Amino acid sequence: MNRHFGTRVLACVAAGLLGTGLATGVGMSNTWLDMTGSKARCIQQATTAVKKAGFTVNFEVSGESVFADQEDYSVLFRCVADKGLAYIVVAGPDSDLADQYVDDVQKGFSSK
């Protein structure tokens, strides 16, 4: 089963904290997908998919997760092999572009 959720999260900044009193928005998108195989294989595939989608700055693998940035966007790819699923989250200024990056990472992972 594959579900894709595009959400808009509004992060409010308390008046005076940054001197503006304005709220700022963050676009987020996520999906999860069924996976088979080991955690090591998932991490290897996730690494390739994340890098292929252009997320190469601050690249890090930690436990079950791959983290990376691309300009103003960040990705988290988590492999939960014992549950048979993988989870992708992208956050940045625009939710439509975050949706596209989630799709790009998912396609890169699924094509393996």
Tab-separated table of C-alpha atoms in Angstrom:
chain	number	residue	atom	x	y	z
A	1	MET	CA	0.000	0.000	0.000
A	2	ASN	CA	1.292	3.437	-0.888
A	3	ARG	CA	-0.008	6.708	0.547
A	4	HIS	CA	1.121	10.187	-0.309
A	5	PHE	CA	0.249	13.166	1.846
A	6	GLY	CA	1.057	16.760	0.942
A	7	THR	CA	0.669	19.055	3.916
A	8	ARG	CA	1.211	22.681	4.691
A	9	VAL	CA	2.649	23.387	8.116
A	10	LEU	CA	2.665	26.921	9.467
A	11	ALA	CA	5.458	27.681	11.929
A	12	CYS	CA	4.533	30.770	13.905
A	13	VAL	CA	7.261	33.064	15.131
A	14	ALA	CA	6.433	34.924	18.341
A	15	ALA	CA	6.198	38.664	17.885
A	16	GLY	CA	9.518	40.322	18.519
A	17	LEU	CA	11.584	37.119	18.431
A	18	LEU	CA	13.024	37.954	15.044
A	19	GLY	CA	11.916	41.541	15.093
A	20	THR	CA	9.234	40.987	12.450
A	21	GLY	CA	6.231	39.551	14.244
A	22	LEU	CA	5.383	37.625	11.060
A	23	ALA	CA	4.675	33.915	10.703
A	24	THR	CA	6.711	31.839	8.283
A	25	GLY	CA	5.545	28.762	6.385
A	26	VAL	CA	7.188	25.440	5.679
A	27	GLY	CA	6.031	23.085	2.946
A	28	MET	CA	6.191	19.412	3.834
A	29	SER	CA	5.424	16.248	1.941
A	30	ASN	CA	5.748	12.606	2.903
A	31	THR	CA	4.985	9.107	1.750
A	32	TRP	CA	5.550	5.575	2.884
A	33	LEU	CA	5.964	2.471	0.794
A	34	ASP	CA	6.213	-1.246	1.269
A	35	MET	CA	9.713	-2.681	1.128
A	36	THR	CA	11.312	-6.077	1.186
A	37	GLY	CA	14.842	-7.072	2.034
A	38	SER	CA	17.305	-6.059	4.677
A	39	LYS	CA	17.885	-2.710	6.338
A	40	ALA	CA	21.351	-2.582	4.753
A	41	ARG	CA	19.915	-3.006	1.262
A	42	CYS	CA	17.223	-0.392	1.935
A	43	ILE	CA	19.824	2.101	3.200
A	44	GLN	CA	21.952	1.465	0.110
A	45	GLN	CA	18.977	2.036	-2.212
A	46	ALA	CA	17.849	5.077	-0.202
A	47	THR	CA	21.340	6.569	-0.412
A	48	THR	CA	21.326	6.224	-4.184
A	49	ALA	CA	17.783	7.614	-4.532
A	50	VAL	CA	18.403	10.602	-2.259
A	51	LYS	CA	21.626	11.541	-4.051
A	52	LYS	CA	20.053	11.025	-7.494
A	53	ALA	CA	17.289	13.474	-6.485
A	54	GLY	CA	20.004	16.062	-5.777
A	55	PHE	CA	20.158	15.856	-1.980
A	56	THR	CA	23.908	15.779	-1.389
A	57	VAL	CA	24.657	18.542	1.140
A	58	ASN	CA	25.061	17.511	4.800
A	59	PHE	CA	24.540	13.896	3.735
A	60	GLU	CA	24.397	11.509	6.682
A	61	VAL	CA	23.394	7.923	7.378
A	62	SER	CA	22.414	7.205	10.968
A	63	GLY	CA	20.841	3.936	12.079
A	64	GLU	CA	17.778	3.355	9.914
A	65	SER	CA	17.800	6.829	8.356
A	66	VAL	CA	19.364	8.833	5.547
A	67	PHE	CA	19.379	12.631	5.910
A	68	ALA	CA	20.468	15.267	3.379
A	69	ASP	CA	19.832	18.805	2.161
A	70	GLN	CA	19.453	20.513	-1.199
A	71	GLU	CA	19.352	24.292	-1.173
A	72	ASP	CA	16.347	25.135	1.066
A	73	TYR	CA	14.993	21.561	1.248
A	74	SER	CA	15.776	18.663	3.574
A	75	VAL	CA	14.991	14.974	3.171
A	76	LEU	CA	14.644	12.148	5.657
A	77	PHE	CA	14.454	8.586	4.320
A	78	ARG	CA	13.834	5.977	6.979
A	79	CYS	CA	14.073	2.218	6.445
A	80	VAL	CA	12.008	0.211	8.914
A	81	ALA	CA	12.877	-3.259	7.645
A	82	ASP	CA	11.313	-5.162	10.540
A	83	LYS	CA	7.956	-3.529	9.666
A	84	GLY	CA	8.491	-3.863	5.903
A	85	LEU	CA	8.198	-0.181	5.109
A	86	ALA	CA	10.186	2.845	4.077
A	87	TYR	CA	9.225	6.431	4.901
A	88	ILE	CA	10.222	9.603	3.036
A	89	VAL	CA	9.762	13.191	4.267
A	90	VAL	CA	10.828	16.366	2.459
A	91	ALA	CA	10.492	19.840	3.972
A	92	GLY	CA	11.215	23.248	2.494
A	93	PRO	CA	9.618	26.563	1.562
A	94	ASP	CA	7.153	25.261	-1.066
A	95	SER	CA	4.871	22.245	-0.540
A	96	ASP	CA	4.437	21.641	-4.291
A	97	LEU	CA	8.187	21.366	-4.787
A	98	ALA	CA	8.433	19.211	-1.640
A	99	ASP	CA	5.829	16.893	-3.257
A	100	GLN	CA	7.982	16.693	-6.393
A	101	TYR	CA	11.118	15.874	-4.414
A	102	VAL	CA	9.277	13.103	-2.536
A	103	ASP	CA	8.170	11.679	-5.891
A	104	ASP	CA	11.729	11.896	-7.254
A	105	VAL	CA	13.199	10.080	-4.238
A	106	GLN	CA	10.441	7.460	-4.302
A	107	LYS	CA	10.947	6.776	-8.019
A	108	GLY	CA	14.700	6.472	-7.496
A	109	PHE	CA	14.150	3.983	-4.677
A	110	SER	CA	11.450	1.972	-6.444
A	111	SER	CA	13.428	1.645	-9.679
A	112	LYS	CA	16.053	-0.544	-7.979
